[in-house]
């Protein structure tokens, strides 16, 4: 083992002994000493990079990024794709002290009224995955009401100026992507207007730690209407890029309000040992 690796291991060991068990798990899992009360929680690297780009300054901290906006420090952590990945990273983030989780990512549409490029805010999630049931006793998991009201109120005027429709409704969280069939999609459409692979797990895990969570997503496809993901249609790609760009800007502008909400939850929530 190289000398600098031995020093790093020694420092990590000493720091770990000073932490609570939960903080220690978060530290070794995320490889960062600090996590903000507000955590932006995109699923993939492309969505994370576009989100970080919206902030004036960012630095990498282990497996997370720190962005700074209007004097506020915010962590950006990639959840990974699918509920099993959310189960791992979501627990680490909550153990690390997060009080507000904002999933900023993409989803597919199940309703003919929801189009590619639209913004979808998940007021609740219907679980069709295998993870959520282990954390939440019901199939339908709600978003945090206060966070939902705050984000929706702030986002609508921005979206109206950009002429991008905003939908608020239920998303279906499923365990598969390429194996989806029309029969499955029609069945899920009876329970929600959109479909993804993470939101129900995010909401359920956050609820188990008394953490506020909300998913805001840009629609990339509507398979039931023949609008498939990874389309080469330039107009659809433009709408997706424009929609996510607006969402990223909205998150940046709302950061002070979201951070204030997170701080208020820190003061209300007793410290977990």
Short mmCIF file of C-alpha atoms in Angstrom, two decimals:
data_model
loop_
_atom_site.label_atom_id
_atom_site.label_comp_id
_atom_site.label_asym_id
_atom_site.label_seq_id
_atom_site.Cartn_x
_atom_site.Cartn_y
_atom_site.Cartn_z
CA UNK A 1 0.00 0.00 0.00
CA UNK A 2 1.36 3.40 -0.97
CA UNK A 3 2.20 5.91 1.77
CA UNK A 4 -0.52 8.38 0.77
CA UNK A 5 -3.08 5.56 0.73
CA UNK A 6 -2.08 4.55 4.27
CA UNK A 7 -2.46 8.16 5.41
CA UNK A 8 -5.89 8.42 3.78
CA UNK A 9 -6.98 5.16 5.41
CA UNK A 10 -5.75 6.33 8.82
CA UNK A 11 -7.57 9.66 8.53
CA UNK A 12 -10.75 7.95 7.38
CA UNK A 13 -10.56 5.52 10.29
CA UNK A 14 -10.12 8.31 12.85
CA UNK A 15 -12.92 10.39 11.34
CA UNK A 16 -15.18 7.35 11.22
CA UNK A 17 -14.78 6.68 14.95
CA UNK A 18 -16.07 10.18 15.71
CA UNK A 19 -19.25 9.73 13.67
CA UNK A 20 -22.59 8.18 14.53
CA UNK A 21 -23.12 4.78 12.87
CA UNK A 22 -25.46 6.29 10.27
CA UNK A 23 -23.09 9.12 9.39
CA UNK A 24 -20.23 6.62 9.15
CA UNK A 25 -22.16 4.49 6.67
CA UNK A 26 -22.91 7.58 4.58
CA UNK A 27 -19.27 8.69 4.71
CA UNK A 28 -17.84 5.38 3.52
CA UNK A 29 -20.62 4.87 0.96
CA UNK A 30 -20.56 8.35 -0.59
CA UNK A 31 -16.94 9.20 0.29
CA UNK A 32 -17.74 12.70 1.44
CA UNK A 33 -17.51 14.32 4.86
CA UNK A 34 -20.39 16.69 4.26
CA UNK A 35 -23.84 16.43 2.76
CA UNK A 36 -26.26 19.34 2.61
CA UNK A 37 -29.76 19.33 4.09
CA UNK A 38 -31.07 19.78 0.54
CA UNK A 39 -29.97 17.08 -1.92
CA UNK A 40 -30.65 17.17 -5.66
CA UNK A 41 -31.14 13.54 -6.68
CA UNK A 42 -30.97 12.91 -10.46
CA UNK A 43 -30.68 9.31 -11.65
CA UNK A 44 -28.02 9.43 -14.34
CA UNK A 45 -24.76 11.19 -15.18
CA UNK A 46 -26.17 13.18 -18.16
CA UNK A 47 -29.02 14.64 -16.12
CA UNK A 48 -26.65 15.34 -13.22
CA UNK A 49 -24.15 17.14 -15.47
CA UNK A 50 -26.85 19.33 -17.02
CA UNK A 51 -28.19 20.20 -13.59
CA UNK A 52 -24.75 21.08 -12.20
CA UNK A 53 -24.00 23.20 -15.27
CA UNK A 54 -26.79 25.57 -14.25
CA UNK A 55 -24.96 26.62 -11.08
CA UNK A 56 -22.09 29.14 -11.15
CA UNK A 57 -19.63 26.99 -9.22
CA UNK A 58 -19.31 23.31 -8.35
CA UNK A 59 -16.72 20.94 -6.91
CA UNK A 60 -16.57 17.16 -6.66
CA UNK A 61 -16.69 15.64 -3.20
CA UNK A 62 -16.30 11.87 -3.29
CA UNK A 63 -19.26 10.42 -5.16
CA UNK A 64 -21.20 13.67 -4.86
CA UNK A 65 -20.95 17.20 -6.17
CA UNK A 66 -21.31 20.43 -4.26
CA UNK A 67 -22.90 23.36 -6.05
CA UNK A 68 -23.10 26.90 -4.71
CA UNK A 69 -25.87 29.37 -5.45
CA UNK A 70 -26.73 32.62 -3.64
CA UNK A 71 -24.64 31.65 -0.66
CA UNK A 72 -26.20 28.20 -0.39
CA UNK A 73 -24.30 24.92 -0.55
CA UNK A 74 -26.26 22.06 -2.11
CA UNK A 75 -25.28 18.44 -2.71
CA UNK A 76 -25.96 16.72 -6.03
CA UNK A 77 -25.99 12.93 -5.78
CA UNK A 78 -26.74 10.49 -8.60
CA UNK A 79 -29.23 7.87 -7.44
CA UNK A 80 -28.44 5.48 -10.26
CA UNK A 81 -31.11 3.99 -12.50
CA UNK A 82 -33.82 1.78 -11.02
CA UNK A 83 -35.27 1.15 -7.58
CA UNK A 84 -32.47 -1.18 -6.37
CA UNK A 85 -29.89 1.55 -6.96
CA UNK A 86 -32.15 4.09 -5.23
CA UNK A 87 -32.42 1.70 -2.28
CA UNK A 88 -28.65 1.80 -1.81
CA UNK A 89 -27.89 5.46 -2.51
CA UNK A 90 -31.13 6.79 -1.02
CA UNK A 91 -30.40 5.18 2.33
CA UNK A 92 -26.87 6.59 2.36
CA UNK A 93 -28.09 10.09 1.54
CA UNK A 94 -30.74 9.99 4.27
CA UNK A 95 -28.28 8.56 6.79
CA UNK A 96 -25.91 11.39 5.83
CA UNK A 97 -28.37 14.01 7.02
CA UNK A 98 -30.50 15.00 4.02
CA UNK A 99 -33.86 16.54 4.91
CA UNK A 100 -35.16 17.31 1.42
CA UNK A 101 -34.66 15.07 -1.63
CA UNK A 102 -35.50 16.53 -5.03
CA UNK A 103 -35.46 14.02 -7.88
CA UNK A 104 -34.80 15.98 -11.10
CA UNK A 105 -34.83 13.62 -14.03
CA UNK A 106 -36.89 12.06 -16.84
CA UNK A 107 -39.99 9.90 -17.23
CA UNK A 108 -42.22 8.42 -19.90
CA UNK A 109 -45.87 9.33 -20.47
CA UNK A 110 -48.84 6.98 -20.14
CA UNK A 111 -51.55 9.53 -20.93
CA UNK A 112 -52.36 10.97 -24.38
CA UNK A 113 -52.55 14.38 -22.69
CA UNK A 114 -48.89 14.27 -21.59
CA UNK A 115 -46.46 15.01 -24.41
CA UNK A 116 -42.73 14.75 -25.03
CA UNK A 117 -40.97 17.78 -23.53
CA UNK A 118 -43.69 18.46 -20.93
CA UNK A 119 -42.81 18.69 -17.24
CA UNK A 120 -44.37 16.14 -14.89
CA UNK A 121 -44.52 16.64 -11.11
CA UNK A 122 -45.29 13.43 -9.24
CA UNK A 123 -47.78 14.18 -6.46
CA UNK A 124 -47.68 10.45 -5.70
CA UNK A 125 -46.16 7.24 -7.02
CA UNK A 126 -47.79 3.86 -7.61
CA UNK A 127 -45.35 1.07 -6.89
CA UNK A 128 -44.92 -1.78 -9.36
CA UNK A 129 -41.32 -2.37 -8.25
CA UNK A 130 -39.89 -4.82 -5.74
CA UNK A 131 -38.17 -2.30 -3.44
CA UNK A 132 -40.91 0.07 -2.30
CA UNK A 133 -43.03 -2.59 -0.58
CA UNK A 134 -40.20 -3.24 1.90
CA UNK A 135 -40.28 0.40 3.06
CA UNK A 136 -43.92 1.41 2.70
CA UNK A 137 -47.00 -0.59 3.57
CA UNK A 138 -49.15 0.63 0.68
CA UNK A 139 -48.81 0.58 -3.10
CA UNK A 140 -49.38 4.34 -3.42
CA UNK A 141 -46.69 6.58 -1.91
CA UNK A 142 -47.33 10.35 -1.65
CA UNK A 143 -44.88 13.16 -2.21
CA UNK A 144 -44.28 15.62 0.62
CA UNK A 145 -47.24 18.03 0.51
CA UNK A 146 -45.31 21.15 1.54
CA UNK A 147 -42.53 20.52 -0.97
CA UNK A 148 -45.06 19.72 -3.71
CA UNK A 149 -46.99 22.96 -3.11
CA UNK A 150 -43.82 25.09 -2.96
CA UNK A 151 -42.28 23.70 -6.14
CA UNK A 152 -45.50 23.71 -8.15
CA UNK A 153 -46.29 27.31 -7.22
CA UNK A 154 -42.80 28.51 -8.14
CA UNK A 155 -42.47 26.46 -11.34
CA UNK A 156 -45.77 27.24 -13.08
CA UNK A 157 -45.04 30.92 -13.92
CA UNK A 158 -41.62 30.00 -15.34
CA UNK A 159 -43.11 27.21 -17.44
CA UNK A 160 -45.95 29.39 -18.68
CA UNK A 161 -43.50 32.00 -19.94
CA UNK A 162 -41.60 29.26 -21.77
CA UNK A 163 -44.88 27.73 -23.01
CA UNK A 164 -44.04 24.36 -21.53
CA UNK A 165 -47.01 22.46 -20.05
CA UNK A 166 -46.76 21.30 -16.44
CA UNK A 167 -48.69 18.24 -15.26
CA UNK A 168 -49.22 17.16 -11.65
CA UNK A 169 -50.26 13.56 -11.12
CA UNK A 170 -49.32 10.01 -10.26
CA UNK A 171 -46.28 8.24 -11.71
CA UNK A 172 -45.98 4.46 -11.93
CA UNK A 173 -42.60 3.11 -10.84
CA UNK A 174 -41.64 -0.15 -12.56
CA UNK A 175 -38.68 -2.54 -12.66
CA UNK A 176 -38.09 -2.87 -16.38
CA UNK A 177 -37.47 -0.69 -19.42
CA UNK A 178 -36.76 -2.55 -22.67
CA UNK A 179 -39.11 -5.43 -21.79
CA UNK A 180 -42.15 -3.15 -21.47
CA UNK A 181 -45.08 -4.28 -23.62
CA UNK A 182 -48.19 -2.43 -24.80
CA UNK A 183 -50.25 -4.61 -22.47
CA UNK A 184 -48.12 -3.56 -19.50
CA UNK A 185 -48.27 0.09 -20.49
CA UNK A 186 -52.07 0.03 -20.81
CA UNK A 187 -52.32 -1.65 -17.41
CA UNK A 188 -50.06 0.94 -15.77
CA UNK A 189 -52.00 3.74 -17.48
CA UNK A 190 -54.98 2.82 -15.29
CA UNK A 191 -52.94 3.85 -12.25
CA UNK A 192 -50.96 6.87 -13.45
CA UNK A 193 -50.18 9.40 -16.15
CA UNK A 194 -46.42 8.76 -16.28
CA UNK A 195 -43.93 5.95 -15.76
CA UNK A 196 -40.38 5.76 -14.39
CA UNK A 197 -38.10 3.40 -12.48
CA UNK A 198 -37.22 5.37 -9.32
CA UNK A 199 -39.83 7.70 -7.81
CA UNK A 200 -41.83 5.29 -5.62
CA UNK A 201 -38.61 3.99 -4.05
CA UNK A 202 -37.36 7.55 -3.49
CA UNK A 203 -40.61 8.53 -1.75
CA UNK A 204 -40.80 5.35 0.36
CA UNK A 205 -37.20 5.46 1.56
CA UNK A 206 -37.40 9.20 2.27
CA UNK A 207 -40.59 8.69 4.29
CA UNK A 208 -38.89 6.05 6.43
CA UNK A 209 -36.36 8.70 7.51
CA UNK A 210 -38.90 11.56 7.78
CA UNK A 211 -37.26 13.24 4.77
CA UNK A 212 -39.33 15.34 2.36
CA UNK A 213 -39.15 14.09 -1.23
CA UNK A 214 -40.46 15.21 -4.60
CA UNK A 215 -39.86 14.09 -8.19
CA UNK A 216 -39.98 16.63 -11.04
CA UNK A 217 -39.32 15.17 -14.47
CA UNK A 218 -39.27 15.92 -18.17
CA UNK A 219 -41.20 13.56 -20.44
CA UNK A 220 -38.99 11.80 -23.00
CA UNK A 221 -41.45 9.40 -24.64
CA UNK A 222 -45.00 8.12 -24.91
CA UNK A 223 -44.76 4.54 -26.16
CA UNK A 224 -48.53 4.08 -26.35
CA UNK A 225 -48.65 6.87 -28.94
CA UNK A 226 -45.61 5.59 -30.81
CA UNK A 227 -43.24 8.25 -29.44
CA UNK A 228 -40.33 6.00 -28.51
CA UNK A 229 -37.30 6.77 -26.31
CA UNK A 230 -33.95 7.45 -27.98
CA UNK A 231 -35.74 8.92 -30.98
CA UNK A 232 -33.71 10.59 -33.71
CA UNK A 233 -36.54 13.09 -34.25
CA UNK A 234 -34.83 16.48 -33.95
CA UNK A 235 -37.98 18.29 -32.82
CA UNK A 236 -38.60 15.83 -29.97
CA UNK A 237 -34.98 16.05 -28.87
CA UNK A 238 -35.21 19.84 -28.88
CA UNK A 239 -38.31 19.71 -26.66
CA UNK A 240 -36.63 17.35 -24.19
CA UNK A 241 -33.48 19.48 -23.99
CA UNK A 242 -35.53 22.68 -23.65
CA UNK A 243 -37.74 21.16 -20.96
CA UNK A 244 -34.85 19.91 -18.86
CA UNK A 245 -33.03 23.20 -19.29
CA UNK A 246 -36.05 25.05 -17.89
CA UNK A 247 -36.30 22.57 -15.04
CA UNK A 248 -32.62 23.02 -14.18
CA UNK A 249 -33.00 26.82 -14.17
CA UNK A 250 -36.10 26.56 -12.00
CA UNK A 251 -34.22 24.42 -9.48
CA UNK A 252 -31.40 26.98 -9.38
CA UNK A 253 -33.83 29.86 -8.78
CA UNK A 254 -35.69 27.91 -6.10
CA UNK A 255 -32.58 26.75 -4.27
CA UNK A 256 -32.84 29.38 -1.48
CA UNK A 257 -36.48 28.46 -0.79
CA UNK A 258 -35.79 24.74 -0.91
CA UNK A 259 -32.77 25.13 1.37
CA UNK A 260 -34.90 27.12 3.82
CA UNK A 261 -37.48 24.34 3.86
CA UNK A 262 -34.73 21.78 4.47
CA UNK A 263 -33.31 23.84 7.33
CA UNK A 264 -36.74 24.11 8.95
CA UNK A 265 -36.97 20.32 8.91
CA UNK A 266 -33.56 20.05 10.57
CA UNK A 267 -34.86 22.16 13.45
CA UNK A 268 -38.05 20.10 13.77
CA UNK A 269 -36.55 16.63 13.42
CA UNK A 270 -34.74 15.07 16.40
CA UNK A 271 -31.22 13.88 15.66
CA UNK A 272 -31.06 10.17 14.82
CA UNK A 273 -28.43 8.13 16.56
#
